Coordinates of C-alpha atoms in Angstrom, one line a residue:
M1 CA -34.2 123.5 143.2
L2 CA -34.9 127.1 142.1
G3 CA -34.2 127.4 138.3
A4 CA -34.8 123.6 137.9
S5 CA -35.5 124.3 134.3
G6 CA -32.2 125.4 133.5
D7 CA -28.8 123.8 132.1
L8 CA -27.0 123.9 135.6
T9 CA -29.8 121.7 137.3
G10 CA -30.2 119.1 134.3
R11 CA -26.6 119.2 133.7
L12 CA -25.1 119.0 137.2
L13 CA -27.1 119.5 140.1
F14 CA -29.6 116.5 139.2
P15 CA -27.0 113.9 138.4
G16 CA -25.2 115.0 141.5
L17 CA -28.0 114.2 143.4
A18 CA -28.7 111.1 142.2
R19 CA -25.5 109.9 142.4
L20 CA -25.3 110.4 146.1
L21 CA -29.1 109.1 146.4
A22 CA -27.5 105.7 144.5
T23 CA -25.5 105.2 147.9
G24 CA -28.7 104.6 150.0
R25 CA -27.9 108.6 151.8
H26 CA -30.4 110.6 152.6
A27 CA -33.3 108.0 152.3
G28 CA -36.9 109.9 152.3
L29 CA -35.4 113.3 150.7
S30 CA -38.3 114.8 148.7
V31 CA -37.1 116.8 145.6
M32 CA -39.3 119.8 144.4
G33 CA -38.4 121.8 141.1
A34 CA -39.2 125.7 140.6
G35 CA -38.7 127.4 137.5
H36 CA -40.0 130.3 135.3
E37 CA -40.6 127.9 132.5
N38 CA -44.2 126.5 131.9
W39 CA -42.9 123.1 131.7
T40 CA -45.7 120.3 131.8
E41 CA -45.2 116.9 134.1
Q42 CA -44.0 115.2 131.1
Q43 CA -41.2 117.6 131.1
W44 CA -40.2 117.3 134.4
A45 CA -40.5 114.1 134.2
A46 CA -38.2 113.5 131.3
R47 CA -35.4 115.7 133.1
V48 CA -35.9 113.5 136.0
H49 CA -35.5 110.3 134.1
D50 CA -32.5 111.6 132.4
A51 CA -30.8 113.3 135.2
T52 CA -30.8 110.0 137.3
E53 CA -30.5 107.0 134.3
G54 CA -26.6 107.0 134.9
A55 CA -27.0 106.7 138.7
L56 CA -29.4 103.9 138.5
A57 CA -26.8 101.5 136.6
E58 CA -24.8 101.4 139.6
A59 CA -27.0 102.0 142.8
T60 CA -27.0 99.7 145.9
P61 CA -30.8 98.5 146.4
E62 CA -31.6 100.9 148.4
G63 CA -30.4 103.6 146.2
R64 CA -32.3 102.2 143.1
Q65 CA -35.4 102.2 145.6
E66 CA -34.5 106.0 146.5
L67 CA -34.1 106.8 143.0
E68 CA -36.9 105.7 141.4
R69 CA -39.1 106.8 144.6
V70 CA -37.6 110.4 143.4
R71 CA -38.5 109.5 140.1
R72 CA -42.4 109.1 141.0
E73 CA -42.9 111.9 143.3
S74 CA -40.4 114.9 142.3
T75 CA -42.5 117.6 141.0
Y76 CA -42.3 120.9 139.5
Q77 CA -44.0 124.1 139.6
Q78 CA -44.0 127.3 137.2
L79 CA -42.9 130.3 139.7
D80 CA -41.5 134.1 139.5
V81 CA -39.4 134.1 142.5
T82 CA -39.0 137.4 142.7
A83 CA -42.4 138.0 143.2
P84 CA -43.6 139.7 146.5
G85 CA -45.2 136.3 148.3
V86 CA -45.1 133.9 145.6
L87 CA -41.8 131.9 146.8
A88 CA -43.1 132.4 150.5
R89 CA -46.1 130.4 149.8
F90 CA -44.4 127.8 147.9
L91 CA -41.9 127.5 150.9
E92 CA -44.6 127.8 153.6
A93 CA -46.1 124.5 152.4
L94 CA -43.5 122.1 152.2
P95 CA -42.2 120.4 155.8
S96 CA -39.3 121.2 157.4
P97 CA -36.2 121.2 157.3
V98 CA -36.0 122.8 153.4
A99 CA -32.9 123.3 151.9
V100 CA -33.5 126.0 148.9
Y101 CA -31.1 125.6 146.1
F102 CA -30.5 128.9 144.3
A103 CA -29.7 127.5 140.9
L104 CA -30.4 130.8 139.3
P105 CA -28.2 134.1 138.4
P106 CA -27.0 135.9 140.9
Q107 CA -29.3 139.0 140.5
I108 CA -32.3 136.7 140.6
T109 CA -31.1 135.2 144.0
E110 CA -30.9 138.3 146.0
K111 CA -34.1 139.9 144.6
A112 CA -35.7 136.6 145.5
C113 CA -34.5 136.9 148.9
E114 CA -35.6 140.2 149.2
V115 CA -38.7 139.5 149.1
L116 CA -38.6 137.0 151.8
S117 CA -39.0 137.2 155.6
P118 CA -38.0 135.0 158.5
A119 CA -41.3 134.0 159.3
D120 CA -41.6 132.5 155.7
L121 CA -39.3 130.2 156.3
P122 CA -40.0 126.7 157.7
P123 CA -37.5 125.8 160.5
G124 CA -34.5 124.6 159.9
T125 CA -34.1 125.8 156.2
R126 CA -30.9 126.2 154.4
F127 CA -29.9 128.3 151.5
V128 CA -27.8 127.1 148.6
L129 CA -26.0 129.7 146.3
E130 CA -24.0 129.4 142.9
K131 CA -21.2 132.0 142.7
P132 CA -20.5 134.5 142.0
F133 CA -21.5 135.6 145.3
G134 CA -21.7 139.0 144.4
T135 CA -20.0 141.1 141.7
S136 CA -17.7 143.2 144.1
E137 CA -17.0 143.8 148.0
S138 CA -19.4 146.1 148.7
S139 CA -22.4 143.7 146.5
A140 CA -21.0 140.6 148.5
E141 CA -21.8 142.5 152.0
S142 CA -24.9 143.4 150.7
L143 CA -25.8 140.3 149.9
N144 CA -24.5 138.9 153.1
E145 CA -26.6 141.3 155.0
T146 CA -29.8 140.0 153.2
L147 CA -29.0 136.2 153.7
R148 CA -28.2 136.6 157.5
A149 CA -31.4 138.8 158.3
L150 CA -33.0 135.4 157.0
V151 CA -31.3 132.4 158.1
P152 CA -28.1 132.4 160.2
E153 CA -24.6 131.9 158.9
Q154 CA -24.4 128.3 159.4
Q155 CA -27.5 127.6 157.4
I156 CA -26.0 129.5 154.5
H157 CA -24.0 126.9 151.9
R158 CA -22.4 129.2 149.2
V159 CA -21.3 126.4 146.7
D160 CA -17.6 126.0 145.5
H161 CA -17.8 122.6 143.5
F162 CA -14.4 123.1 142.1
L163 CA -13.2 121.9 145.8
G164 CA -14.5 118.7 146.5
K165 CA -14.4 116.7 150.1
G166 CA -11.6 114.5 148.8
T167 CA -9.4 117.5 147.0
V168 CA -9.6 119.5 150.3
L169 CA -8.7 116.5 152.6
N170 CA -6.0 115.1 150.3
I171 CA -4.3 118.3 150.3
L172 CA -4.4 118.4 154.3
G173 CA -3.3 115.2 154.8
L174 CA -0.1 115.8 152.3
R175 CA 0.6 118.7 154.1
F176 CA -0.3 118.1 158.2
A177 CA 0.3 114.3 158.3
N178 CA 4.1 114.3 156.8
N179 CA 6.5 115.5 159.3
F180 CA 9.0 115.6 156.2
L181 CA 7.0 118.3 154.3
E182 CA 5.7 120.9 156.9
P183 CA 9.1 121.8 158.1
V184 CA 9.7 123.3 154.5
W185 CA 6.2 124.7 154.0
N186 CA 7.4 128.3 154.1
R187 CA 9.5 131.1 152.7
D188 CA 12.8 129.9 153.6
H189 CA 12.3 126.6 151.3
I190 CA 9.4 127.5 148.4
E191 CA 10.8 129.7 145.6
K192 CA 6.7 130.4 144.5
V193 CA 3.4 129.0 144.3
E194 CA 1.7 128.4 141.0
I195 CA -2.0 127.4 140.3
F196 CA -3.0 126.8 136.9
F197 CA -7.0 126.0 135.3
D198 CA -6.0 126.0 132.0
E199 CA -9.5 124.9 129.9
D200 CA -9.4 123.6 126.1
L201 CA -13.3 124.7 126.3
T202 CA -14.4 127.6 124.5
L203 CA -17.7 129.4 125.6
E204 CA -19.8 126.0 124.9
G205 CA -23.0 128.5 124.7
R206 CA -22.5 130.3 128.1
A207 CA -21.6 133.7 126.5
G208 CA -24.3 135.5 128.2
Y209 CA -22.8 134.3 131.3
Y210 CA -19.0 134.6 130.6
D211 CA -18.9 137.6 128.5
R212 CA -19.7 139.3 131.5
A213 CA -17.4 137.7 134.1
G214 CA -14.4 137.0 132.3
A215 CA -11.6 134.5 133.8
L216 CA -10.4 136.6 136.5
R217 CA -13.9 136.6 137.9
D218 CA -15.2 133.3 136.8
M219 CA -12.5 130.9 138.1
I220 CA -9.7 132.9 139.7
Q221 CA -11.7 135.0 142.5
S222 CA -14.6 132.3 142.5
H223 CA -12.1 129.1 142.9
L224 CA -8.6 129.4 142.9
L225 CA -8.0 132.1 145.8
H226 CA -9.3 129.1 147.7
V227 CA -7.1 126.7 146.4
M228 CA -4.6 129.2 147.2
A229 CA -5.9 129.8 150.8
I230 CA -5.8 125.9 151.8
L231 CA -2.3 125.5 150.5
A232 CA -1.0 128.4 152.4
M233 CA -3.2 128.2 155.4
E234 CA -1.5 127.5 159.1
T235 CA -2.5 124.2 160.7
P236 CA -6.2 123.9 162.3
A237 CA -7.1 122.5 165.7
R238 CA -9.7 119.8 164.2
L239 CA -11.4 119.2 160.7
D240 CA -14.5 120.6 161.4
E241 CA -15.9 124.0 159.9
R242 CA -15.2 126.4 162.0
D243 CA -11.6 125.6 162.5
L244 CA -10.9 125.0 159.0
R245 CA -13.3 128.0 157.7
D246 CA -11.1 130.3 160.0
Q247 CA -7.5 129.3 158.9
I248 CA -9.1 130.0 155.4
S249 CA -10.1 133.4 156.2
A250 CA -7.2 134.4 157.8
V251 CA -5.0 133.6 154.8
L252 CA -7.2 135.6 152.4
R253 CA -7.5 138.5 154.9
A254 CA -3.9 139.0 154.6
A255 CA -3.7 138.5 150.6
R256 CA -3.3 141.5 148.4
V257 CA -2.1 142.1 144.4
E258 CA 0.5 144.9 144.6
E259 CA 0.9 147.6 142.5
P260 CA 1.6 148.3 139.4
F261 CA -0.9 145.8 138.2
A262 CA 0.7 146.3 134.9
E263 CA 3.8 144.1 136.3
T264 CA 1.5 142.1 138.6
T265 CA -1.5 140.9 136.3
R266 CA -1.8 140.1 133.2
R267 CA -5.1 139.4 130.5
A268 CA -5.4 138.3 127.3
R269 CA -8.4 136.7 124.7
Y270 CA -8.3 134.1 122.5
T271 CA -8.1 134.5 118.8
A272 CA -9.3 132.6 116.2
G273 CA -7.3 128.9 115.9
R274 CA -7.7 125.2 116.2
I275 CA -8.1 122.9 119.0
G276 CA -7.8 119.4 118.3
N277 CA -10.2 118.9 114.7
R278 CA -12.2 121.8 115.9
E279 CA -11.9 125.3 114.2
V280 CA -12.3 128.2 117.0
P281 CA -13.4 131.8 116.0
D282 CA -11.8 134.4 117.2
Y283 CA -13.7 135.5 120.6
T284 CA -15.4 138.5 119.7
A285 CA -16.7 136.5 116.7
E286 CA -18.5 133.9 119.1
S287 CA -22.4 134.2 119.3
G288 CA -23.2 136.8 122.4
V289 CA -20.2 138.2 122.3
E290 CA -19.8 141.8 122.8
A291 CA -16.5 143.1 122.0
A292 CA -16.7 146.5 123.5
R293 CA -16.8 144.6 127.0
G294 CA -13.4 143.6 126.6
T295 CA -13.7 140.4 128.3
E296 CA -10.5 138.7 129.0
T297 CA -10.7 134.9 128.2
L298 CA -7.0 134.4 130.2
A299 CA -6.2 136.0 133.2
E300 CA -3.1 136.0 135.8
I301 CA -2.4 137.6 138.7
T302 CA 0.4 137.3 141.5
V303 CA -1.2 137.8 145.2
T304 CA 1.2 138.0 148.1
L305 CA 0.7 137.2 151.7
A306 CA 1.6 139.8 154.7
T307 CA 2.1 136.6 157.1
W308 CA 5.2 135.3 158.5
R309 CA 5.4 132.0 156.8
W310 CA 4.7 133.2 153.3
A311 CA 6.2 136.8 153.5
G312 CA 8.1 137.1 149.5
V313 CA 6.8 134.5 148.0
P314 CA 4.8 134.8 144.9
F315 CA 1.2 132.9 144.6
V316 CA 0.5 133.2 140.5
L317 CA -3.0 131.8 139.6
R318 CA -3.7 131.4 135.9
S319 CA -6.8 130.7 134.4
G320 CA -8.2 130.6 131.1
K321 CA -10.3 129.2 127.9
A322 CA -9.2 127.9 124.2
L323 CA -5.9 126.4 125.3
G324 CA -4.2 123.9 124.0
A325 CA -3.9 121.5 126.7
K326 CA -5.9 121.3 129.9
R327 CA -4.0 122.0 133.0
K328 CA -5.6 121.6 136.6
E329 CA -2.9 122.0 139.3
A330 CA -1.1 123.4 142.1
V331 CA 2.9 123.7 141.1
I332 CA 5.0 124.4 144.2
T333 CA 8.3 125.3 143.6
F334 CA 10.9 124.6 146.0
K335 CA 14.2 126.8 146.1
P336 CA 17.6 125.3 144.7
V337 CA 20.0 124.0 147.0
P338 CA 22.7 126.2 148.7
H339 CA 25.5 124.0 147.6
L340 CA 25.7 121.5 144.9
P341 CA 29.3 120.1 145.2
E342 CA 31.5 120.4 142.2
G343 CA 32.0 117.0 140.2
F344 CA 28.4 116.3 139.5
I345 CA 27.0 117.1 136.0
G346 CA 24.2 118.1 134.5
V347 CA 21.4 120.6 135.6
D348 CA 20.3 120.9 139.1
E349 CA 16.8 121.6 138.6
P350 CA 14.9 123.1 141.6
N351 CA 12.3 120.3 143.2
R352 CA 8.5 120.8 142.1
L353 CA 5.8 118.8 144.3
R354 CA 2.7 119.0 141.8
I355 CA -1.4 118.2 142.8
G356 CA -3.2 117.7 140.0
F357 CA -7.1 118.2 140.6
G358 CA -9.5 116.2 138.6
P359 CA -8.3 113.3 139.0
D360 CA -6.3 114.1 142.1
V361 CA -2.2 113.2 141.7
L362 CA 0.6 113.9 143.2
Q363 CA 3.9 114.2 141.7
L364 CA 7.2 114.7 143.0
D365 CA 10.0 116.1 140.7
V366 CA 13.7 115.2 142.1
D367 CA 17.0 115.1 140.9
V368 CA 19.0 111.8 141.4
N369 CA 22.3 109.9 140.0
G370 CA 22.6 108.0 136.7
P371 CA 21.6 106.1 134.7
G372 CA 24.9 105.5 133.2
D373 CA 27.3 107.8 134.7
V374 CA 26.6 108.0 138.2
L375 CA 27.8 111.6 138.7
T376 CA 25.2 112.8 136.3
L377 CA 22.1 114.4 137.6
N378 CA 18.9 113.3 136.6
R379 CA 15.2 114.5 136.9
V380 CA 12.7 111.8 137.7
T381 CA 8.9 111.8 139.1
L382 CA 7.5 110.1 141.9
D383 CA 3.9 110.0 141.6
A384 CA 0.6 108.5 143.1
D385 CA -2.9 108.7 142.7
L386 CA -4.5 109.9 145.4
S387 CA -8.1 108.9 147.1
A388 CA -11.4 109.6 144.7
T389 CA -14.7 109.8 145.8
D390 CA -17.9 108.0 144.8
L391 CA -19.7 111.4 144.7
L392 CA -19.6 113.8 141.7
P393 CA -18.7 117.3 142.8
Y394 CA -22.5 118.6 142.9
G395 CA -23.2 115.4 145.3
E396 CA -20.2 116.1 147.6
V397 CA -21.7 119.6 148.1
L398 CA -25.3 118.1 148.6
D399 CA -24.0 115.4 150.9
G400 CA -23.0 118.5 153.1
V401 CA -25.9 120.9 152.5
L402 CA -28.6 117.6 153.6
S403 CA -26.4 116.7 156.7
G404 CA -26.1 120.2 157.9
D405 CA -22.4 120.7 157.6
P406 CA -21.0 123.6 155.9
L407 CA -17.5 122.5 156.3
L408 CA -17.1 123.0 151.8
S409 CA -19.4 125.9 151.6
V410 CA -17.7 129.2 151.6
R411 CA -18.4 131.8 154.5
G412 CA -19.5 135.2 154.0
D413 CA -16.5 136.8 155.1
T414 CA -14.6 134.9 152.7
A415 CA -16.2 135.7 150.0
E416 CA -16.2 139.1 150.8
S417 CA -12.6 138.8 151.0
C418 CA -12.0 137.2 147.4
W419 CA -13.5 140.6 145.9
R420 CA -11.4 142.6 148.1
V421 CA -8.4 141.1 146.6
V422 CA -9.7 141.0 142.8
D423 CA -11.5 144.6 143.1
P424 CA -8.6 146.8 142.5
V425 CA -7.3 144.7 139.7
L426 CA -10.6 144.9 137.8
S427 CA -10.6 148.5 138.1
A428 CA -7.0 148.8 136.7
W429 CA -8.4 146.6 133.8
A430 CA -11.4 149.1 133.3
A431 CA -9.3 151.7 132.9
D432 CA -7.0 149.9 130.6
K433 CA -3.9 150.1 132.7
V434 CA -3.3 146.5 132.0
P435 CA -3.2 145.8 128.3
M436 CA -5.3 143.1 126.5
E437 CA -3.2 140.7 124.7
T438 CA -3.7 138.0 122.6
Y439 CA -2.9 134.3 122.1
P440 CA -4.1 132.0 119.2
A441 CA -6.9 129.4 120.4
G442 CA -5.1 126.0 121.1
S443 CA -1.9 127.6 121.7
M444 CA -0.8 127.9 125.1
G445 CA -1.1 131.6 125.6
P446 CA 0.7 134.5 124.7
E447 CA 4.0 133.5 124.1
R448 CA 5.9 136.2 126.7
W449 CA 4.3 134.8 129.5
A450 CA 6.4 132.4 131.6
T451 CA 3.2 130.5 132.7
S452 CA 2.3 129.7 129.0
S453 CA 5.0 127.2 128.3
L454 CA 4.8 123.3 128.8
E455 CA 7.3 122.0 131.2
A456 CA 10.4 120.9 128.8
D457 CA 9.7 117.1 129.9
G458 CA 6.6 116.9 129.2
T459 CA 5.5 115.6 132.0
E460 CA 1.9 115.2 132.4
V461 CA 0.0 115.9 135.4
G462 CA -3.7 114.5 135.6
R463 CA -3.0 112.2 133.0
D464 CA -6.4 110.9 132.6
E465 CA -7.3 114.1 131.5
G466 CA -4.1 114.8 129.7
V467 CA -3.2 117.6 131.7
R468 CA 0.8 118.7 131.7

């Protein structure tokens, strides 16, 4: 784990690994940390202890044995991974195969790779990278060239922890295992598809990263485009990494945001407000923020797909921070019925299929008769909990890495395609061709945005997290 003294390793990566090892899988794994901090053995031992304590309570006997061994044997070294020869000597001393997890800023990861050569790596070495994968299409291409000069594409795992294996398979099972659904999954029957990732969190101490990224780069480019691709993809022959990732890549190659961007994209930034019992300052007053950057905290883009199946169907992707409610879901809105017989009373609303992420739930909004007057149409919701994994998101990622299965990893061409979709939008925003709007922290966003209003019935999606 490179960057082992950082927040990511302690808060997400090590706990995810601990939960994975607690199941008894991947016995015999050695865990070594490296970072720029001059940590003592006691500091590293404390990190390992704290990160594995929760998993120990639910571990199998074999898992407990493994976690206790990792606690005893895991070591840490102070390294400057960008210095010529330093990382190479560290890796050469390790038995193969080695999985190198770059829990580092992207620019540091690229510099570290640039000072390596294939001869420096133990046989079978796997690279694991955190998003973002580059800062533009051209930089993603450059990074991919650097990586592929060291290891084959199949051994490069670009992490999208947002798409856990359970979530992906739930979407694919829903689509391709139900004969009543797949025939209507197209432009003839679907009006629009919306994908939301609204958070009630603010910066939470991450201004150093977020103020340089913004909502479009941080969530839409990195995650929501992949959710869109899985919802829109054609049927793969098999659930293996080649077929699945080929279909995802095909969708993203067909994706674009049409001009004028002032009509197909929106951006906004939160002002002072209140979220629950917490007073939130204006974004520009947050510690570490440079107001002159013009960073957006809420972004929305409308993507079109140049395919036969989806021609004319808008895919609306939205993500933001400091909002009044969490909302993590995909909403598929079907077209109205072509003819409703006269005599029915009430509103015939479009059917909606909602897929909630974390927890994974399924809800289908339909119109039925009654109660009371059988001629009156009323909206009801059919809902179900989807299967959940026993692993944390990073545990699912690491399970694939340690198994040598890149199924859930972002392929290099896909990473480039995601930047190709958003690069023109980012350029237009930098040139102020799209106005920066505002919304009070704790609201649902600018009032004029259609996506800022909750459904009138207040139906909750993702009940455990209060997603509406």
